[in-house]
Amino acid sequence: MVKEIIYPGRCPVCDGILNTFEIKDGKLQRGGLIHRECAKKIRYVKPPTCIKCGKSLKGVYADGEFCEDCAKIKHAYDRGFSVFEYRSVSGSIYRFKYMGRQEYADFYANATKKVLGKKLKELGIDLIMPVPMYSRKAAERGYNQAEVYAGRLSKLLDIPMRSDLVVRTRNTLPMKNLDVRGRRNNLKKAFNIQRNDVKFKCVLIIDDIYTTGSTIDEISRLLRMAGVKKVYFLTLAIGQTT
């Protein structure tokens, strides 16, 4: 409690200081994880969604089962889920990823449990694993944002997390400037699985943003080669069809 007073949290939308405590129904309670007005600015992923990657289907794709990308690409994972539409939380995720706002993960994890918790539990997941970051890069940043988010979610859903199952063996080029083929080539031999006899049968891969799925696919292939039967992914944000 003392720590919360001295170091109050910040709103994941506006980055303003949160109230440590607030009066609700005449009682003093702990403050929320987001400003009430800011909560209205966030857009959650809503159905209909692509049955593969989980992207919201809108416009000409609204009546189909797959988004444009998944209709063309055979993915190595079974299915994916995302919490927010990217444009509504892009600034939030940037600060979480690059500016040390690790406390945002509390809101992210609670929002995930609220909108996807039941569905994730029904999948029979026996392990949560974050997308690994190259060791030198992680040392420079001080943390892996996917691991921070995965750790919070692991506690809320009561599903174990492992961050050492797969390692990133080399630092890849920034993905944002590469096309689909470039992304896949960039990731070749970028990951290595630590064990050949993985005992987990259903794994949920955690990352911050889903774009083409190249990273998720590469890790999924490794997990399947090691004996994992079902591979799902969960990201904080994803784009949408137009």
mmCIF file of C-alpha atoms in Angstrom:
data_model
loop_
_atom_site.group_PDB
_atom_site.id
_atom_site.type_symbol
_atom_site.label_atom_id
_atom_site.label_comp_id
_atom_site.label_asym_id
_atom_site.label_seq_id
_atom_site.Cartn_x
_atom_site.Cartn_y
_atom_site.Cartn_z
ATOM 1 C CA MET A 1 0.000 0.000 0.000
ATOM 2 C CA VAL A 2 2.835 2.396 0.866
ATOM 3 C CA LYS A 3 4.525 1.621 -2.444
ATOM 4 C CA GLU A 4 1.304 2.442 -4.325
ATOM 5 C CA ILE A 5 1.119 5.826 -2.612
ATOM 6 C CA ILE A 6 4.749 6.713 -3.304
ATOM 7 C CA TYR A 7 4.788 5.233 -6.810
ATOM 8 C CA PRO A 8 1.231 5.439 -8.163
ATOM 9 C CA GLY A 9 0.458 3.620 -11.395
ATOM 10 C CA ARG A 10 -0.172 5.267 -14.733
ATOM 11 C CA CYS A 11 -3.120 5.009 -17.073
ATOM 12 C CA PRO A 12 -2.269 2.763 -20.052
ATOM 13 C CA VAL A 13 -4.076 5.121 -22.438
ATOM 14 C CA CYS A 14 -3.115 8.691 -21.457
ATOM 15 C CA ASP A 15 -0.151 7.785 -19.204
ATOM 16 C CA GLY A 16 -1.530 10.073 -16.522
ATOM 17 C CA ILE A 17 -1.243 9.293 -12.811
ATOM 18 C CA LEU A 18 -3.938 6.950 -11.490
ATOM 19 C CA ASN A 19 -5.744 7.492 -8.220
ATOM 20 C CA THR A 20 -4.309 5.098 -5.671
ATOM 21 C CA PHE A 21 -7.654 5.034 -3.877
ATOM 22 C CA GLU A 22 -11.177 6.160 -4.732
ATOM 23 C CA ILE A 23 -14.564 6.398 -3.066
ATOM 24 C CA LYS A 24 -17.115 3.926 -4.431
ATOM 25 C CA ASP A 25 -20.518 3.318 -2.865
ATOM 26 C CA GLY A 26 -19.382 5.320 0.121
ATOM 27 C CA LYS A 27 -16.363 3.092 0.734
ATOM 28 C CA LEU A 28 -12.657 3.685 0.247
ATOM 29 C CA GLN A 29 -11.329 1.261 -2.366
ATOM 30 C CA ARG A 30 -8.184 0.782 -4.400
ATOM 31 C CA GLY A 31 -8.195 2.817 -7.591
ATOM 32 C CA GLY A 32 -8.644 1.297 -11.016
ATOM 33 C CA LEU A 33 -6.001 0.343 -13.567
ATOM 34 C CA ILE A 34 -7.228 2.866 -16.157
ATOM 35 C CA HIS A 35 -9.025 6.214 -16.142
ATOM 36 C CA ARG A 36 -12.736 5.734 -16.727
ATOM 37 C CA GLU A 37 -12.832 8.202 -19.621
ATOM 38 C CA CYS A 38 -9.764 6.618 -21.205
ATOM 39 C CA ALA A 39 -11.347 3.172 -21.019
ATOM 40 C CA LYS A 40 -13.964 4.396 -23.493
ATOM 41 C CA LYS A 41 -11.270 5.085 -26.096
ATOM 42 C CA ILE A 42 -10.076 1.490 -26.325
ATOM 43 C CA ARG A 43 -11.556 -0.788 -28.980
ATOM 44 C CA TYR A 44 -11.664 -4.503 -28.296
ATOM 45 C CA VAL A 45 -11.551 -7.148 -31.006
ATOM 46 C CA LYS A 46 -15.145 -8.157 -31.683
ATOM 47 C CA PRO A 47 -16.791 -10.809 -33.852
ATOM 48 C CA PRO A 48 -16.956 -11.728 -36.590
ATOM 49 C CA THR A 49 -13.287 -12.694 -36.536
ATOM 50 C CA CYS A 50 -11.010 -14.786 -38.729
ATOM 51 C CA ILE A 51 -11.236 -18.400 -37.532
ATOM 52 C CA LYS A 52 -7.443 -18.710 -37.851
ATOM 53 C CA CYS A 53 -5.697 -15.523 -36.659
ATOM 54 C CA GLY A 54 -8.606 -13.910 -34.818
ATOM 55 C CA LYS A 55 -8.533 -10.644 -36.748
ATOM 56 C CA SER A 56 -11.837 -8.726 -36.913
ATOM 57 C CA LEU A 57 -13.526 -9.255 -40.258
ATOM 58 C CA LYS A 58 -14.945 -6.056 -41.681
ATOM 59 C CA GLY A 59 -15.895 -4.659 -45.042
ATOM 60 C CA VAL A 60 -15.771 -7.188 -47.889
ATOM 61 C CA TYR A 61 -14.506 -9.903 -45.505
ATOM 62 C CA ALA A 62 -17.275 -9.592 -42.904
ATOM 63 C CA ASP A 63 -19.260 -12.546 -44.261
ATOM 64 C CA GLY A 64 -16.284 -14.904 -44.680
ATOM 65 C CA GLU A 65 -14.404 -17.235 -42.345
ATOM 66 C CA PHE A 66 -10.842 -16.137 -43.096
ATOM 67 C CA CYS A 67 -9.137 -12.771 -43.425
ATOM 68 C CA GLU A 68 -7.296 -12.012 -46.662
ATOM 69 C CA ASP A 69 -3.930 -13.148 -45.263
ATOM 70 C CA CYS A 70 -5.097 -16.433 -43.759
ATOM 71 C CA ALA A 71 -6.961 -17.332 -46.954
ATOM 72 C CA LYS A 72 -3.584 -17.337 -48.728
ATOM 73 C CA ILE A 73 -1.120 -18.536 -46.073
ATOM 74 C CA LYS A 74 -0.992 -21.915 -44.336
ATOM 75 C CA HIS A 75 -0.071 -21.149 -40.737
ATOM 76 C CA ALA A 76 1.707 -23.544 -38.399
ATOM 77 C CA TYR A 77 -0.364 -22.607 -35.359
ATOM 78 C CA ASP A 78 -3.893 -23.838 -34.658
ATOM 79 C CA ARG A 79 -5.617 -20.580 -33.837
ATOM 80 C CA GLY A 80 -4.955 -17.094 -32.512
ATOM 81 C CA PHE A 81 -6.631 -14.525 -30.291
ATOM 82 C CA SER A 82 -6.071 -10.832 -29.631
ATOM 83 C CA VAL A 83 -7.548 -8.421 -27.122
ATOM 84 C CA PHE A 84 -7.438 -4.940 -28.682
ATOM 85 C CA GLU A 85 -7.659 -3.389 -32.121
ATOM 86 C CA TYR A 86 -4.169 -2.077 -32.753
ATOM 87 C CA ARG A 87 -4.948 1.517 -33.668
ATOM 88 C CA SER A 88 -6.695 2.177 -30.363
ATOM 89 C CA VAL A 89 -3.730 1.045 -28.224
ATOM 90 C CA SER A 90 -0.680 1.650 -30.439
ATOM 91 C CA GLY A 91 0.652 4.447 -28.219
ATOM 92 C CA SER A 92 0.053 2.411 -25.088
ATOM 93 C CA ILE A 93 1.920 -0.603 -26.411
ATOM 94 C CA TYR A 94 4.794 1.612 -27.593
ATOM 95 C CA ARG A 95 5.280 2.972 -24.065
ATOM 96 C CA PHE A 96 4.911 -0.510 -22.578
ATOM 97 C CA LYS A 97 7.511 -1.843 -24.982
ATOM 98 C CA TYR A 98 10.094 0.936 -25.132
ATOM 99 C CA MET A 99 9.515 3.361 -22.266
ATOM 100 C CA GLY A 100 9.489 1.096 -19.229
ATOM 101 C CA ARG A 101 5.770 1.197 -18.503
ATOM 102 C CA GLN A 102 5.681 -2.376 -17.239
ATOM 103 C CA GLU A 103 2.785 -1.546 -14.901
ATOM 104 C CA TYR A 104 0.477 -1.429 -17.934
ATOM 105 C CA ALA A 105 0.679 -5.234 -17.925
ATOM 106 C CA ASP A 106 -1.704 -5.340 -14.949
ATOM 107 C CA PHE A 107 -4.442 -3.687 -16.991
ATOM 108 C CA TYR A 108 -3.633 -5.760 -20.095
ATOM 109 C CA ALA A 109 -3.830 -9.034 -18.172
ATOM 110 C CA ASN A 110 -7.071 -8.118 -16.400
ATOM 111 C CA ALA A 111 -8.650 -7.032 -19.690
ATOM 112 C CA THR A 112 -7.521 -10.298 -21.288
ATOM 113 C CA LYS A 113 -9.072 -12.379 -18.523
ATOM 114 C CA LYS A 114 -12.319 -10.454 -18.788
ATOM 115 C CA VAL A 115 -12.793 -10.860 -22.546
ATOM 116 C CA LEU A 116 -10.933 -14.110 -23.292
ATOM 117 C CA GLY A 117 -10.339 -15.871 -19.987
ATOM 118 C CA LYS A 118 -13.157 -18.402 -20.323
ATOM 119 C CA LYS A 119 -12.266 -19.215 -23.922
ATOM 120 C CA LEU A 120 -8.578 -19.680 -23.115
ATOM 121 C CA LYS A 121 -9.406 -21.983 -20.212
ATOM 122 C CA GLU A 122 -11.563 -24.152 -22.487
ATOM 123 C CA LEU A 123 -8.603 -24.790 -24.816
ATOM 124 C CA GLY A 124 -6.846 -26.980 -22.243
ATOM 125 C CA ILE A 125 -3.618 -24.954 -22.284
ATOM 126 C CA ASP A 126 -0.954 -26.441 -20.040
ATOM 127 C CA LEU A 127 1.777 -23.853 -20.687
ATOM 128 C CA ILE A 128 2.055 -20.147 -21.459
ATOM 129 C CA MET A 129 5.270 -19.008 -23.147
ATOM 130 C CA PRO A 130 6.264 -15.502 -24.296
ATOM 131 C CA VAL A 131 7.971 -14.881 -27.618
ATOM 132 C CA PRO A 132 11.652 -14.751 -26.622
ATOM 133 C CA MET A 133 13.815 -11.690 -27.114
ATOM 134 C CA TYR A 134 17.472 -11.797 -28.156
ATOM 135 C CA SER A 135 19.539 -11.781 -24.944
ATOM 136 C CA ARG A 136 21.596 -8.687 -25.768
ATOM 137 C CA LYS A 137 18.497 -6.751 -26.767
ATOM 138 C CA ALA A 138 16.684 -7.800 -23.592
ATOM 139 C CA ALA A 139 19.659 -6.696 -21.503
ATOM 140 C CA GLU A 140 19.661 -3.278 -23.169
ATOM 141 C CA ARG A 141 15.922 -2.770 -22.695
ATOM 142 C CA GLY A 142 15.886 -4.330 -19.250
ATOM 143 C CA TYR A 143 12.887 -6.594 -19.846
ATOM 144 C CA ASN A 144 10.944 -8.556 -22.446
ATOM 145 C CA GLN A 145 7.501 -6.958 -22.716
ATOM 146 C CA ALA A 146 5.915 -10.231 -23.883
ATOM 147 C CA GLU A 147 7.306 -11.994 -20.812
ATOM 148 C CA VAL A 148 6.009 -9.284 -18.462
ATOM 149 C CA TYR A 149 2.506 -9.584 -19.932
ATOM 150 C CA ALA A 150 2.652 -13.398 -19.963
ATOM 151 C CA GLY A 151 3.714 -13.465 -16.321
ATOM 152 C CA ARG A 152 0.756 -11.354 -15.199
ATOM 153 C CA LEU A 153 -1.642 -13.454 -17.253
ATOM 154 C CA SER A 154 -0.169 -16.710 -15.948
ATOM 155 C CA LYS A 155 -1.050 -15.713 -12.388
ATOM 156 C CA LEU A 156 -4.579 -14.583 -13.245
ATOM 157 C CA LEU A 157 -5.434 -17.712 -15.253
ATOM 158 C CA ASP A 158 -3.477 -20.081 -13.006
ATOM 159 C CA ILE A 159 -1.596 -21.562 -15.967
ATOM 160 C CA PRO A 160 2.183 -22.053 -15.634
ATOM 161 C CA MET A 161 4.584 -19.948 -17.695
ATOM 162 C CA ARG A 162 8.008 -20.883 -19.044
ATOM 163 C CA SER A 163 10.294 -18.348 -20.689
ATOM 164 C CA ASP A 164 13.205 -20.731 -21.272
ATOM 165 C CA LEU A 165 11.576 -23.317 -23.542
ATOM 166 C CA VAL A 166 12.560 -21.492 -26.744
ATOM 167 C CA VAL A 167 15.455 -19.033 -27.069
ATOM 168 C CA ARG A 168 16.229 -16.429 -29.705
ATOM 169 C CA THR A 169 19.668 -17.248 -31.023
ATOM 170 C CA ARG A 170 20.284 -14.180 -33.149
ATOM 171 C CA ASN A 171 19.132 -10.592 -33.418
ATOM 172 C CA THR A 172 16.871 -10.209 -36.454
ATOM 173 C CA LEU A 173 16.194 -7.135 -38.555
ATOM 174 C CA PRO A 174 13.225 -4.895 -37.643
ATOM 175 C CA MET A 175 10.148 -6.581 -39.090
ATOM 176 C CA LYS A 176 8.099 -3.474 -39.829
ATOM 177 C CA ASN A 177 10.024 -2.689 -43.026
ATOM 178 C CA LEU A 178 9.873 -6.226 -44.471
ATOM 179 C CA ASP A 179 7.236 -7.913 -46.610
ATOM 180 C CA VAL A 180 5.867 -11.366 -45.802
ATOM 181 C CA ARG A 181 8.655 -13.250 -47.592
ATOM 182 C CA GLY A 182 11.281 -10.970 -46.069
ATOM 183 C CA ARG A 183 9.889 -11.572 -42.583
ATOM 184 C CA ARG A 184 10.019 -15.336 -42.993
ATOM 185 C CA ASN A 185 13.581 -15.277 -44.351
ATOM 186 C CA ASN A 186 14.581 -12.942 -41.539
ATOM 187 C CA LEU A 187 13.400 -15.455 -38.940
ATOM 188 C CA LYS A 188 15.094 -18.552 -40.348
ATOM 189 C CA LYS A 189 17.225 -20.167 -37.639
ATOM 190 C CA ALA A 190 16.446 -17.237 -35.324
ATOM 191 C CA PHE A 191 14.989 -19.516 -32.636
ATOM 192 C CA ASN A 192 16.103 -22.706 -30.984
ATOM 193 C CA ILE A 193 14.159 -25.045 -28.732
ATOM 194 C CA GLN A 194 15.959 -26.026 -25.555
ATOM 195 C CA ARG A 195 14.591 -29.575 -25.350
ATOM 196 C CA ASN A 196 13.647 -32.173 -27.935
ATOM 197 C CA ASP A 197 11.134 -33.949 -25.700
ATOM 198 C CA VAL A 198 8.738 -31.233 -24.606
ATOM 199 C CA LYS A 199 6.198 -32.666 -22.156
ATOM 200 C CA PHE A 200 3.607 -29.979 -22.782
ATOM 201 C CA LYS A 201 0.879 -30.823 -25.281
ATOM 202 C CA CYS A 202 -0.995 -27.529 -25.570
ATOM 203 C CA VAL A 203 0.969 -24.280 -25.586
ATOM 204 C CA LEU A 204 -0.151 -20.646 -25.744
ATOM 205 C CA ILE A 205 2.429 -18.299 -27.289
ATOM 206 C CA ILE A 206 2.257 -14.698 -26.037
ATOM 207 C CA ASP A 207 3.362 -11.579 -27.932
ATOM 208 C CA ASP A 208 2.452 -7.908 -28.024
ATOM 209 C CA ILE A 209 1.329 -7.394 -31.652
ATOM 210 C CA TYR A 210 0.216 -9.717 -34.458
ATOM 211 C CA THR A 211 0.972 -8.629 -38.017
ATOM 212 C CA THR A 212 1.667 -11.411 -40.517
ATOM 213 C CA GLY A 213 2.199 -14.227 -38.012
ATOM 214 C CA SER A 214 5.723 -15.003 -39.196
ATOM 215 C CA THR A 215 7.223 -15.081 -35.709
ATOM 216 C CA ILE A 216 4.384 -17.169 -34.282
ATOM 217 C CA ASP A 217 4.649 -19.613 -37.184
ATOM 218 C CA GLU A 218 8.383 -20.099 -36.733
ATOM 219 C CA ILE A 219 8.021 -20.862 -33.029
ATOM 220 C CA SER A 220 4.987 -23.074 -33.681
ATOM 221 C CA ARG A 221 6.987 -25.245 -36.085
ATOM 222 C CA LEU A 222 9.672 -25.774 -33.454
ATOM 223 C CA LEU A 223 7.120 -26.702 -30.802
ATOM 224 C CA ARG A 224 5.390 -29.187 -33.097
ATOM 225 C CA MET A 225 8.710 -30.820 -33.978
ATOM 226 C CA ALA A 226 9.294 -31.248 -30.239
ATOM 227 C CA GLY A 227 5.967 -33.012 -29.744
ATOM 228 C CA VAL A 228 3.476 -30.257 -28.895
ATOM 229 C CA LYS A 229 0.055 -31.208 -30.305
ATOM 230 C CA LYS A 230 -1.803 -27.893 -30.109
ATOM 231 C CA VAL A 231 -0.298 -24.418 -30.501
ATOM 232 C CA TYR A 232 -2.339 -21.261 -29.961
ATOM 233 C CA PHE A 233 -1.262 -17.660 -29.721
ATOM 234 C CA LEU A 234 -2.462 -14.583 -27.887
ATOM 235 C CA THR A 235 -1.413 -11.020 -28.590
ATOM 236 C CA LEU A 236 -2.394 -7.741 -27.032
ATOM 237 C CA ALA A 237 -3.280 -6.167 -30.361
ATOM 238 C CA ILE A 238 -4.003 -7.002 -33.970
ATOM 239 C CA GLY A 239 -4.943 -5.034 -37.078
ATOM 240 C CA GLN A 240 -8.228 -5.375 -38.920
ATOM 241 C CA THR A 241 -9.495 -6.031 -42.390
ATOM 242 C CA THR A 242 -10.812 -3.068 -44.318
#
